[in-house]
Each structure stands twice: as C-alpha cells, then as structure tokens.
Tab-separated table of C-alpha atoms and ligand atoms in Angstrom:
chain	number	residue	atom	x	y	z
A	1	MET	CA	102.148	73.633	75.937
A	2	ASP	CA	100.173	76.796	75.158
A	3	LEU	CA	97.506	74.688	73.494
A	4	THR	CA	97.357	72.440	76.570
A	5	VAL	CA	96.832	75.468	78.833
A	6	VAL	CA	93.938	76.724	76.727
A	7	GLN	CA	92.426	73.237	76.356
A	8	ASN	CA	92.763	72.537	80.054
A	9	LEU	CA	91.171	75.815	81.109
A	10	SER	CA	88.358	75.458	78.591
A	11	LEU	CA	87.479	72.040	79.998
A	12	SER	CA	88.189	72.650	83.660
A	13	TYR	CA	84.502	73.117	84.576
A	14	ILE	CA	84.317	69.349	84.018
A	15	SER	CA	86.532	68.935	87.114
A	16	SER	CA	83.932	70.771	89.185
A	17	PHE	CA	81.186	68.483	87.894
A	18	ALA	CA	83.231	65.303	88.276
A	19	LEU	CA	83.664	66.297	91.927
A	20	ARG	CA	79.952	67.094	92.163
A	21	CYS	CA	79.169	63.645	90.740
A	22	ALA	CA	81.409	62.035	93.394
A	23	VAL	CA	79.442	63.956	96.042
A	24	ASP	CA	76.038	63.007	94.602
A	25	LEU	CA	77.048	59.324	94.465
A	26	ASP	CA	78.655	59.572	97.930
A	27	ILE	CA	81.741	57.783	96.633
A	28	SER	CA	83.680	58.775	99.789
A	29	GLY	CA	81.014	57.151	101.961
A	30	HIS	CA	81.056	53.911	99.932
A	31	ILE	CA	84.868	53.645	100.120
A	32	GLN	CA	84.811	54.384	103.862
A	33	ALA	CA	82.111	51.772	104.486
A	34	TYR	CA	84.117	49.144	102.544
A	35	GLY	CA	86.924	49.623	105.054
A	36	ARG	CA	89.808	48.634	102.745
A	37	PRO	CA	90.905	49.483	99.176
A	38	MET	CA	87.726	49.208	97.097
A	39	PRO	CA	87.870	47.598	93.640
A	40	LEU	CA	85.889	49.224	90.835
A	41	ASN	CA	83.350	46.381	90.597
A	42	GLU	CA	82.627	46.606	94.342
A	43	LEU	CA	82.245	50.383	94.154
A	44	ALA	CA	79.891	50.034	91.181
A	45	ARG	CA	77.827	47.375	93.009
A	46	SER	CA	77.660	49.400	96.178
A	47	ILE	CA	76.496	52.738	94.633
A	48	PRO	CA	74.828	50.986	92.580
A	49	ILE	CA	75.886	51.547	88.917
A	50	PRO	CA	74.449	49.221	86.213
A	51	PRO	CA	77.144	46.741	85.037
A	52	GLN	CA	77.218	48.199	81.532
A	53	LYS	CA	78.220	51.598	82.983
A	54	GLU	CA	80.987	50.350	85.285
A	55	SER	CA	83.670	51.450	82.825
A	56	MET	CA	82.211	55.006	82.866
A	57	LEU	CA	82.596	55.047	86.618
A	58	GLY	CA	86.162	53.778	86.180
A	59	ARG	CA	86.958	56.692	83.879
A	60	LEU	CA	85.479	59.208	86.319
A	61	MET	CA	87.593	57.665	89.077
A	62	THR	CA	90.721	57.836	86.882
A	63	LEU	CA	90.272	61.612	86.594
A	64	LEU	CA	89.527	62.059	90.311
A	65	VAL	CA	92.512	59.875	91.309
A	66	HIS	CA	94.742	61.875	88.961
A	67	GLN	CA	93.525	65.075	90.651
A	68	GLY	CA	94.237	63.715	94.136
A	69	VAL	CA	90.615	63.529	95.246
A	70	PHE	CA	90.867	59.745	95.684
A	71	GLY	CA	93.885	57.449	96.031
A	72	GLN	CA	94.464	54.097	94.340
A	73	SER	CA	96.457	51.003	95.235
A	74	GLU	CA	96.708	47.671	93.412
A	75	ASP	CA	93.674	46.489	95.359
A	76	GLY	CA	91.368	49.411	94.725
A	77	TYR	CA	90.383	52.986	95.523
A	78	LEU	CA	91.271	54.749	98.766
A	79	LEU	CA	90.234	57.923	100.544
A	80	THR	CA	92.681	60.834	100.601
A	81	PRO	CA	92.567	63.839	102.988
A	82	ALA	CA	90.566	65.630	100.256
A	83	SER	CA	87.887	62.943	99.845
A	84	GLU	CA	87.689	62.496	103.630
A	85	LEU	CA	86.377	66.083	103.737
A	86	LEU	CA	83.374	64.915	101.699
A	87	LEU	CA	82.274	62.285	104.243
A	88	THR	CA	78.786	63.104	105.465
A	89	ASP	CA	79.676	62.097	109.013
A	90	GLY	CA	82.764	64.359	108.902
A	91	SER	CA	83.202	67.859	107.476
A	92	ASN	CA	80.506	67.108	104.893
A	93	LEU	CA	82.027	69.558	102.405
A	94	GLY	CA	79.636	68.108	99.830
A	95	ALA	CA	77.246	70.936	100.747
A	96	TYR	CA	79.966	73.408	99.715
A	97	VAL	CA	80.582	71.548	96.418
A	98	ARG	CA	76.829	71.571	95.707
A	99	LEU	CA	76.547	75.326	96.365
A	100	PHE	CA	79.219	76.210	93.823
A	101	THR	CA	77.997	73.725	91.198
A	102	GLN	CA	74.266	74.430	91.472
A	103	ALA	CA	72.532	75.755	88.366
A	104	ASN	CA	72.053	79.180	89.917
A	105	SER	CA	75.729	79.619	90.795
A	106	ILE	CA	77.051	78.755	87.358
A	107	LYS	CA	74.341	80.521	85.370
A	108	ASN	CA	75.473	83.623	83.475
A	109	TRP	CA	79.247	83.304	83.972
A	110	ASP	CA	79.396	83.661	80.185
A	111	ARG	CA	78.311	87.292	80.773
A	112	LEU	CA	81.465	88.223	82.716
A	113	SER	CA	82.881	90.172	79.759
A	114	GLU	CA	79.587	92.103	79.585
A	115	VAL	CA	79.927	93.046	83.272
A	116	LEU	CA	83.454	94.324	82.598
A	117	THR	CA	82.558	96.354	79.550
A	118	ASP	CA	79.210	97.897	80.430
A	119	THR	CA	79.142	101.165	82.361
A	120	GLY	CA	76.818	99.945	85.129
A	121	ASN	CA	77.784	98.958	88.663
A	122	CYS	CA	75.938	95.617	88.848
A	123	THR	CA	77.939	92.550	89.782
A	124	LEU	CA	77.457	89.377	87.768
A	125	PHE	CA	75.283	88.017	90.588
A	126	GLU	CA	73.128	91.153	90.561
A	127	LYS	CA	72.745	90.905	86.774
A	128	MET	CA	71.475	87.344	87.214
A	129	HIS	CA	69.002	88.422	89.887
A	130	ASP	CA	67.377	91.619	88.555
A	131	GLY	CA	69.775	93.916	90.403
A	132	LYS	CA	69.202	92.331	93.829
A	133	LYS	CA	72.179	91.901	96.184
A	134	ALA	CA	73.219	88.429	97.334
A	135	TRP	CA	72.189	89.040	100.969
A	136	GLU	CA	68.663	90.077	99.827
A	137	ILE	CA	68.286	86.940	97.696
A	138	LEU	CA	69.529	84.696	100.512
A	139	LYS	CA	66.950	86.291	102.807
A	140	ASP	CA	64.040	86.331	100.327
A	141	ILE	CA	64.460	82.826	98.909
A	142	PRO	CA	64.776	80.487	101.908
A	143	GLU	CA	65.816	77.554	99.689
A	144	TYR	CA	68.950	79.498	98.574
A	145	GLY	CA	69.540	80.782	102.092
A	146	ASN	CA	69.434	77.264	103.515
A	147	LYS	CA	71.817	75.893	100.875
A	148	PHE	CA	74.213	78.785	101.503
A	149	ASN	CA	74.115	78.366	105.287
A	150	GLU	CA	74.647	74.617	104.954
A	151	ALA	CA	77.657	75.152	102.651
A	152	MET	CA	79.166	77.756	105.003
A	153	ALA	CA	78.653	75.399	107.956
A	154	SER	CA	80.474	72.571	106.175
A	155	GLN	CA	83.404	74.819	105.246
A	156	SER	CA	83.417	76.242	108.764
A	157	ASN	CA	83.594	72.794	110.286
A	158	SER	CA	86.751	71.973	108.397
A	159	ILE	CA	88.457	75.369	108.993
A	160	MET	CA	87.562	75.401	112.701
A	161	ARG	CA	88.878	71.893	113.420
A	162	GLY	CA	92.218	73.062	111.983
A	163	LEU	CA	92.156	76.340	113.911
A	164	VAL	CA	91.446	74.725	117.288
A	165	ALA	CA	94.094	72.045	116.694
A	166	ARG	CA	96.864	74.269	115.335
A	167	CYS	CA	96.265	77.780	116.660
A	168	SER	CA	94.471	77.358	119.995
A	169	ASN	CA	96.715	79.967	121.678
A	170	ILE	CA	94.704	82.761	120.027
A	171	PHE	CA	91.919	81.986	122.533
A	172	ASP	CA	94.237	82.166	125.610
A	173	GLY	CA	93.231	84.669	128.292
A	174	LEU	CA	89.843	85.486	126.745
A	175	ASN	CA	86.681	85.617	128.854
A	176	SER	CA	84.206	86.411	126.107
A	177	LEU	CA	83.995	86.168	122.324
A	178	VAL	CA	81.435	87.205	119.710
A	179	ASP	CA	81.360	85.403	116.360
A	180	VAL	CA	80.358	88.300	114.087
A	181	GLY	CA	78.544	87.087	110.949
A	182	GLY	CA	78.778	83.634	112.488
A	183	GLY	CA	76.048	82.092	110.311
A	184	THR	CA	74.100	79.328	111.999
A	185	GLY	CA	76.721	78.737	114.694
A	186	THR	CA	79.071	75.978	113.522
A	187	ALA	CA	82.213	77.869	114.564
A	188	VAL	CA	80.815	79.014	117.908
A	189	LYS	CA	79.824	75.436	118.778
A	190	ILE	CA	83.349	74.192	118.058
A	191	ILE	CA	84.892	77.043	120.099
A	192	VAL	CA	82.741	76.433	123.204
A	193	GLU	CA	83.359	72.702	122.935
A	194	ALA	CA	87.144	73.308	122.888
A	195	PHE	CA	87.151	76.137	125.484
A	196	PRO	CA	84.203	75.544	127.853
A	197	GLY	CA	85.173	78.522	130.079
A	198	LEU	CA	84.844	81.015	127.238
A	199	ARG	CA	81.486	82.880	127.089
A	200	CYS	CA	80.512	82.937	123.426
A	201	THR	CA	77.860	84.786	121.445
A	202	LEU	CA	76.689	84.020	117.933
A	203	PHE	CA	75.854	87.262	116.109
A	204	ASP	CA	74.381	87.450	112.592
A	205	LEU	CA	71.390	88.903	110.767
A	206	PRO	CA	68.111	88.079	112.584
A	207	HIS	CA	66.747	85.743	109.876
A	208	VAL	CA	70.036	83.783	109.898
A	209	VAL	CA	70.400	83.279	113.666
A	210	GLU	CA	66.747	82.183	113.731
A	211	LYS	CA	67.953	78.973	112.085
A	212	ALA	CA	70.793	78.382	114.567
A	213	SER	CA	70.320	75.529	117.005
A	214	LYS	CA	69.812	77.101	120.436
A	215	GLY	CA	71.309	75.736	123.624
A	216	ASP	CA	72.774	76.824	126.929
A	217	SER	CA	76.345	76.765	125.723
A	218	PHE	CA	76.299	80.120	123.883
A	219	ASP	CA	74.156	83.251	123.502
A	220	VAL	CA	72.496	84.193	120.239
A	221	VAL	CA	71.982	87.798	119.125
A	222	GLY	CA	70.417	88.941	115.854
A	223	GLY	CA	71.399	92.323	114.426
A	224	ASP	CA	73.294	94.320	111.833
A	225	MET	CA	77.073	94.615	112.276
A	226	PHE	CA	76.997	98.028	110.589
A	227	GLU	CA	74.786	99.281	113.454
A	228	MET	CA	76.049	97.606	116.628
A	229	ILE	CA	78.186	94.622	117.603
A	230	PRO	CA	77.772	93.093	121.102
A	231	PRO	CA	80.753	93.842	123.392
A	232	ALA	CA	83.380	91.173	124.187
A	233	ASP	CA	87.116	90.543	124.717
A	234	ALA	CA	87.426	89.123	121.230
A	235	LEU	CA	85.463	89.525	118.026
A	236	PHE	CA	85.783	86.678	115.594
A	237	LEU	CA	85.155	87.379	111.882
A	238	LYS	CA	85.552	84.316	109.714
A	239	LYS	CA	84.995	84.674	105.957
A	240	VAL	CA	83.080	87.908	106.569
A	241	LEU	CA	85.338	90.797	105.482
A	242	HIS	CA	85.983	89.290	102.030
A	243	ASP	CA	82.283	89.867	101.336
A	244	TRP	CA	82.753	93.644	101.590
A	245	GLY	CA	84.643	96.411	99.804
A	246	ASP	CA	87.331	98.430	101.584
A	247	GLU	CA	85.061	101.233	102.817
A	248	ASP	CA	82.544	98.807	104.289
A	249	CYS	CA	85.348	96.784	105.916
A	250	VAL	CA	86.651	99.950	107.591
A	251	ARG	CA	83.103	100.656	108.874
A	252	ILE	CA	82.758	97.097	110.230
A	253	LEU	CA	86.198	97.196	111.856
A	254	LYS	CA	85.387	100.557	113.500
A	255	LYS	CA	82.207	98.992	114.949
A	256	CYS	CA	84.362	96.118	116.217
A	257	LYS	CA	86.674	98.611	117.919
A	258	GLU	CA	83.703	100.165	119.733
A	259	ALA	CA	82.633	96.681	120.879
A	260	LEU	CA	86.094	96.057	122.381
A	261	LYS	CA	86.069	99.230	124.513
A	262	SER	CA	84.890	97.462	127.675
A	263	SER	CA	87.504	94.673	127.429
A	264	LYS	CA	89.927	94.824	130.390
A	265	ASN	CA	93.018	93.796	128.411
A	266	GLY	CA	92.194	95.915	125.363
A	267	GLY	CA	90.740	93.025	123.428
A	268	LYS	CA	91.341	91.948	119.868
A	269	VAL	CA	89.677	91.107	116.593
A	270	ILE	CA	90.424	87.693	115.093
A	271	VAL	CA	89.977	87.555	111.322
A	272	ILE	CA	90.024	84.313	109.334
A	273	ASP	CA	90.257	85.109	105.638
A	274	ILE	CA	92.523	84.765	102.634
A	275	VAL	CA	95.771	86.745	102.443
A	276	ILE	CA	96.849	86.527	98.808
A	277	ASP	CA	100.551	85.712	98.805
A	278	PHE	CA	102.257	85.591	95.424
A	279	GLU	CA	105.451	84.315	97.109
A	280	ASN	CA	103.676	81.133	98.215
A	281	LYS	CA	105.462	78.056	96.850
A	282	ASP	CA	102.092	76.304	96.664
A	283	THR	CA	100.845	77.501	93.284
A	284	LYS	CA	97.521	75.694	93.803
A	285	ALA	CA	96.937	77.876	96.892
A	286	ILE	CA	97.637	81.058	94.891
A	287	GLU	CA	95.286	79.932	92.133
A	288	THR	CA	92.546	79.038	94.618
A	289	SER	CA	92.885	82.467	96.270
A	290	LEU	CA	92.595	84.167	92.891
A	291	LEU	CA	89.535	82.079	91.951
A	292	TYR	CA	87.965	83.179	95.247
A	293	ASP	CA	88.820	86.773	94.388
A	294	ILE	CA	86.949	86.602	91.062
A	295	SER	CA	84.096	84.850	92.844
A	296	MET	CA	83.856	87.659	95.438
A	297	MET	CA	84.101	90.301	92.692
A	298	SER	CA	81.262	88.623	90.808
A	299	ILE	CA	78.961	87.954	93.742
A	300	HIS	CA	79.375	90.902	96.119
A	301	GLY	CA	81.619	93.333	94.205
A	302	SER	CA	84.164	92.655	96.978
A	303	LYS	CA	87.602	91.005	97.009
A	304	GLU	CA	90.295	88.836	98.550
A	305	ARG	CA	93.198	90.915	99.849
A	306	THR	CA	96.985	90.960	99.721
A	307	LYS	CA	99.036	91.751	102.847
A	308	GLN	CA	99.247	95.390	101.782
A	309	GLU	CA	95.471	95.616	101.263
A	310	TRP	CA	94.830	94.150	104.727
A	311	HIS	CA	97.371	96.592	106.189
A	312	ASP	CA	95.532	99.512	104.599
A	313	ILE	CA	92.044	98.645	105.883
A	314	ILE	CA	93.260	97.657	109.363
A	315	LEU	CA	95.199	100.882	109.898
A	316	GLY	CA	92.464	102.807	108.068
A	317	ALA	CA	90.019	101.675	110.763
A	318	GLY	CA	92.342	103.070	113.455
A	319	TYR	CA	93.920	99.855	114.800
A	320	SER	CA	97.366	100.196	116.367
A	321	GLY	CA	98.736	96.957	114.945
A	322	TYR	CA	98.074	93.431	113.707
A	323	LYS	CA	99.710	90.051	113.341
A	324	ILE	CA	99.326	87.495	110.563
A	325	TYR	CA	99.930	83.991	111.969
A	326	PRO	CA	102.105	81.629	109.912
A	327	VAL	CA	99.258	79.105	109.761
A	328	GLN	CA	97.251	78.090	106.698
A	329	LEU	CA	93.744	76.718	107.143
A	330	GLY	CA	93.122	75.624	103.564
A	331	VAL	CA	93.862	78.914	101.835
A	332	ASN	CA	92.831	80.958	104.872
A	333	SER	CA	95.091	82.869	107.224
A	334	VAL	CA	94.592	83.988	110.818
A	335	ILE	CA	95.000	87.732	111.460
A	336	GLU	CA	94.831	89.340	114.908
A	337	LEU	CA	94.017	93.043	115.125
A	338	TYR	CA	94.873	95.155	118.183
A	339	PRO	CA	92.829	98.308	118.932
B	401	LIG	C1	80.372	84.186	104.018
B	401	LIG	S1	79.288	84.061	105.372
B	401	LIG	C2	80.371	83.449	106.638
B	401	LIG	C3	79.624	82.801	107.761
B	401	LIG	C4	80.522	82.224	108.864
B	401	LIG	N1	81.311	83.245	109.515
B	401	LIG	C5	81.388	81.136	108.324
B	401	LIG	O1	82.609	81.290	108.276
B	401	LIG	O2	80.834	80.093	107.925
B	401	LIG	C6	79.024	85.757	105.877
B	401	LIG	C7	78.015	85.927	106.980
B	401	LIG	O3	77.851	87.332	107.228
B	401	LIG	C8	76.493	87.544	107.565
B	401	LIG	N2	76.120	88.967	107.376
B	401	LIG	C9	75.935	89.635	106.206
B	401	LIG	N3	75.598	90.900	106.446
B	401	LIG	C10	75.556	91.054	107.792
B	401	LIG	C11	75.256	92.149	108.657
B	401	LIG	N4	74.946	93.353	108.144
B	401	LIG	N5	75.322	91.956	109.997
B	401	LIG	C12	75.632	90.736	110.514
B	401	LIG	N6	75.945	89.656	109.731
B	401	LIG	C13	75.897	89.815	108.396
B	401	LIG	C14	75.757	86.616	106.617
B	401	LIG	O4	74.433	86.373	107.027
B	401	LIG	C15	76.640	85.381	106.656
B	401	LIG	O5	76.237	84.475	107.649
C-alpha cells in the first residue's frame, strides 16, 4: 500500500498530461458529435489517429475512463459531467487545463525544496521569472496574459452557471453590483443575463478590462482595487482573495467596505473562493483544495483559507458578520460579508 502511494504520486503528473492530450485531441467534441456511445475505432477515425496507433488511444482512454473523465458502455465511450466541461461550445475548460499544463507552469517545480530552504522571499513563480511577480508577467507578456484570462474565463463560466442556478437568492434586492477583479467579464455577462435589472460594473486592472468585450449591458472601469473600488450595493470577488496574503486581503476588504458606504441597505460583499474543510466527506475535494493552496503559495505567496482563517481576515477588516452558504461550486464556497 505504501509503495502504491509513492508510485501513484510519483506518476500522477501523467494524469495531468493524459487530460491535456484529451483536450488537444478534442475527444469530448468527437464523442459529442458522434451522438451515441463511440467505439474506439470510430474515435480513432474521427480524430484522426493512424490505425497502428489505435491501441495507444485505447490505453489512454482506459486511464481516463478509470479516472471518471469519460464513461464507457458496451457500445463505446460516453461523456461524463467532467468531460462535458471540456466541450468547446460549453464551459471550454480546456483553456484551464492548458494553462496548468503549459511548459511555463510546470517548469521549475523541482525547485520547490530550494524555495523552502533558502532564506529569500521569492515564490517559485518569481524564481522562474527573475524575481518578477505574476501580475507583472501577465501584463508584460501579452501571450501569457491572454492564456491566463482565457483560462479564468473558462473556469468562471462553469462556476457562474452553478451559482446562478443554485444560489440565485444572493442577488435578491440588489440594484447594483461591481465584479472586483472580474477579469475580462465572463461572470458579469452571466449575471446581467440572469438578472437584467441589476446594474453591473466590471472592474479590473486597466490592461485587463481593455480586452473585455464592451456592450451596453454593463459598465467597465479600469483601476487598482488597493486604491479605489467603484461604489455599489454588492461587491463580487470571485477567485480574487486567494491571490493575496492576509494583510493585503484586509486592505482589499477595507476598500470594499468604503465602496459599500452609499448602499441604502448596508450592502454586502460576495466572495467566491475555497474554504478548506477537513471534515468534508469528499476527500477529492479536500485534496483539490490543498493542491490549490500549494499552487497559490508557489505563484503569489498567498493561500487558500480554512473557516478560521476567513473569520480572522473578515473580522480583521472590520466587518460585523458573514455567512458561508452550504453550496459547493466545484471546490468553491460562497461567503457573504456584512459591513
Ligand atoms: C484569479 S483572477 C480571477 C478573475 C475572475 N474574478 C474570475 O473568477 O475568473 C484575479 C483577477 O484579479 C485581477 N487583479 C489583480 N490585481 C488587481 C488590482 N490591484 N486591482 C484590480 N484587479 C486586480 C487580475 O487582473 C485578475 O483578473
């Protein structure tokens, strides 16, 4: 058993690249287009894979079926809820898979022990990029910035569909909302589509909102959330606070509080982020949260938070209370903060 654990973990990067291969070959798209369980030979012909390599494809599919990415019946391969997320005319989470499996993301992970033992303050990401912070690199190298924004948009699409379907009451009674660090506007578009009466603003760094598609349905403001956040009834921060350490989060949340001052009913902040819960029966969810935590530590020097850690920064920023909704959007929770 112990040997299996070590063997499995040593090889588990292969899972990431098997998934990446499924994305590159658009296996989800081929199975969807076939419209019924797809036999291996049909999948191979459709991609196309040379006949002599069909058995290699079969072995890749065996792994991905075992991992629940695809299903299988007697007649052939099927989509599962996981592989449906990879469909390019759906959530298109392939962009997210590509971001985390691109050469630049995986480079230098073998230096993690060096980051832990040296006396410097550089994150692994900063070590890889001559001391530059991730936000600088994303700004300075448009190719990286575009890939990042595309991956965030695909993840956002899938989280937001779940939020609007399962937690729409959080938008009740609101007249205005600002999506703080809202990227190129995927979430804001889904919110205005679902709640046409709600006046929404997309707010992010100027070079990011430049790339957002403009329209009449929402306003777009470029700026720095550490300086000023546009006022509204609700401030929406999805996958933003996990990019920052505790002190920075308190600064951001204090700026949010200032932006809520003009709200007639007091307003609220809506946070979508991971709450690490070791009591969760779903051990895969705990593991995914912890992988995210190491990822945040290594990219931004930031973290995913437990309930207690959220409690500390929320009250530390002067909020009177908060509520964590019993809803899971992937591994993300919904937290409402009251000023
Ligand atoms: C992890 S992404 C999340 C994007 C989006 N909320 C989503 O869920 O897809 C964090 C976002 O914060 C933005 N950001 C970083 N620093 C910022 C700042 N000082 N002011 C405003 N936005 C900032 C980034 O540009 C990026 O779009």
